Amino acid sequence: MSELNNIVLKILSNKKGILAADESNGTMTKRLDSVGVKSSPESRLKFREVLLSSEEGMKNIGGVILYDETIRQKTESGKKIPELINSFGSVTGIKVDTGAKKMVNSPVETITEGLDGLRERLEDYYELGARFTKWRAVIHINKSYPSELAINANAHALARYASLVQEAKMVPIIEPEVLMSGDHNINRCYEVTAKVLKECYKELKFHEVDLKGTILKPNMVLPGDRCSIKSNTEEISEMTLKCLKENVPPEVPGIAFLSGGQSEIEATQNLNAINKINDTNFILSFSYGRALQQGALKIWGENQEDVLNTQKIFTQRSKMNGLASVGQWLKELETK
Ligand code: 13P
């Protein structure tokens, strides 16, 4: 088990975090569409290769989560993508769920699928070079939801997934994302996140998952995106840390937040504030998708040959989040 714990530490220690570049083809198509680039296996690889070959940008990236398509692709020079990632001392990860599907008898809620055949797929991913995995459960908030059923069914699936991943000698990222969309206030997000985390750790214990060999990927505690009452960084950081302290067992070595629709600067600023008041033994870092790639994608969309400037923007975000992961980020550094 200490082997899995070492993988966690390799990914998250020393101002490092995770690049979540595991958008499904559908999601990546939306992202590319937004900058006017036609989505294809080649264009999806091309953008990702620009980021993954940035020596400076990769200095604060301890792990990269890939999608099934990317883990099987090669760079222009014929290098396998996991080899490219390893060449920077970073660890290759893979998204293994097959998506959040509509639950029966609920108009909005979802259950994440992907358990069938997972044991065999994990063997394949290990062979391809993966050493950690991701499974994302999605929890919706509105007046009547989440239901007990959605919380329980998703926590149960996460625990079954995590136990299979540890059997395959990889580190499972446990991602129960409470969505930011809605008009709920920060207290409601706190209440739901606390309930979801409690249920997840109940199921993980029941399934005998060794928590020392896991990473939690939670949402921060935030008001809904349509809430009229905005919260400041101080309130967000205090409530997020309190929620984690009260609901995540202390054996969990590392927590890497998702950005979930926050702007790039917000995601950095909030992570920094959380680390400034962190009085736990948890490593509190990032596993950002949009908050690491948005700006870089915009520049790349304007000129796909402009590798230098695309990497420059990515490096800035990766460095800033690295500093935020130890509470050393300063707003002034963003204008440099
Ligand atoms: P965001 O940081 O864009 O929320 O993506 C993280 C992720 O991997 C969601 O599953």
CSV table of N, CA and C in Angstrom, one decimal, residues 297-307 310:
chain,number,residue,atom,x,y,z
A,297,LEU,N,-6.2,27.6,-24.6
A,297,LEU,CA,-7.0,27.2,-25.7
A,297,LEU,C,-7.4,28.4,-26.6
A,298,LYS,N,-7.7,29.5,-26.0
A,298,LYS,CA,-8.1,30.7,-26.7
A,298,LYS,C,-7.0,31.2,-27.6
A,299,ILE,N,-5.8,31.3,-27.1
A,299,ILE,CA,-4.7,31.7,-27.9
A,299,ILE,C,-4.4,30.7,-29.0
A,300,TRP,N,-4.5,29.4,-28.7
A,300,TRP,CA,-4.2,28.4,-29.7
A,300,TRP,C,-5.3,28.4,-30.8
A,301,GLY,N,-6.5,28.7,-30.4
A,301,GLY,CA,-7.6,28.8,-31.4
A,301,GLY,C,-7.4,29.9,-32.4
A,302,GLU,N,-6.7,31.0,-31.9
A,302,GLU,CA,-6.5,32.1,-32.8
A,302,GLU,C,-5.4,31.7,-33.9
A,303,ASN,N,-4.4,31.0,-33.4
A,303,ASN,CA,-3.3,30.6,-34.3
A,303,ASN,C,-2.7,29.3,-33.8
A,304,GLN,N,-3.1,28.2,-34.5
A,304,GLN,CA,-2.7,26.9,-34.0
A,304,GLN,C,-1.2,26.6,-34.2
A,305,GLU,N,-0.5,27.5,-34.9
A,305,GLU,CA,1.0,27.3,-35.0
A,305,GLU,C,1.7,28.1,-33.9
A,306,ASP,N,1.0,28.9,-33.1
A,306,ASP,CA,1.6,29.7,-32.0
A,306,ASP,C,1.8,28.9,-30.7
A,307,VAL,N,2.7,27.9,-30.9
A,307,VAL,CA,3.0,27.0,-29.7
A,307,VAL,C,3.6,27.8,-28.6
A,310,THR,N,1.0,29.8,-26.6
A,310,THR,CA,0.0,28.9,-26.0
A,310,THR,C,0.7,28.3,-24.7
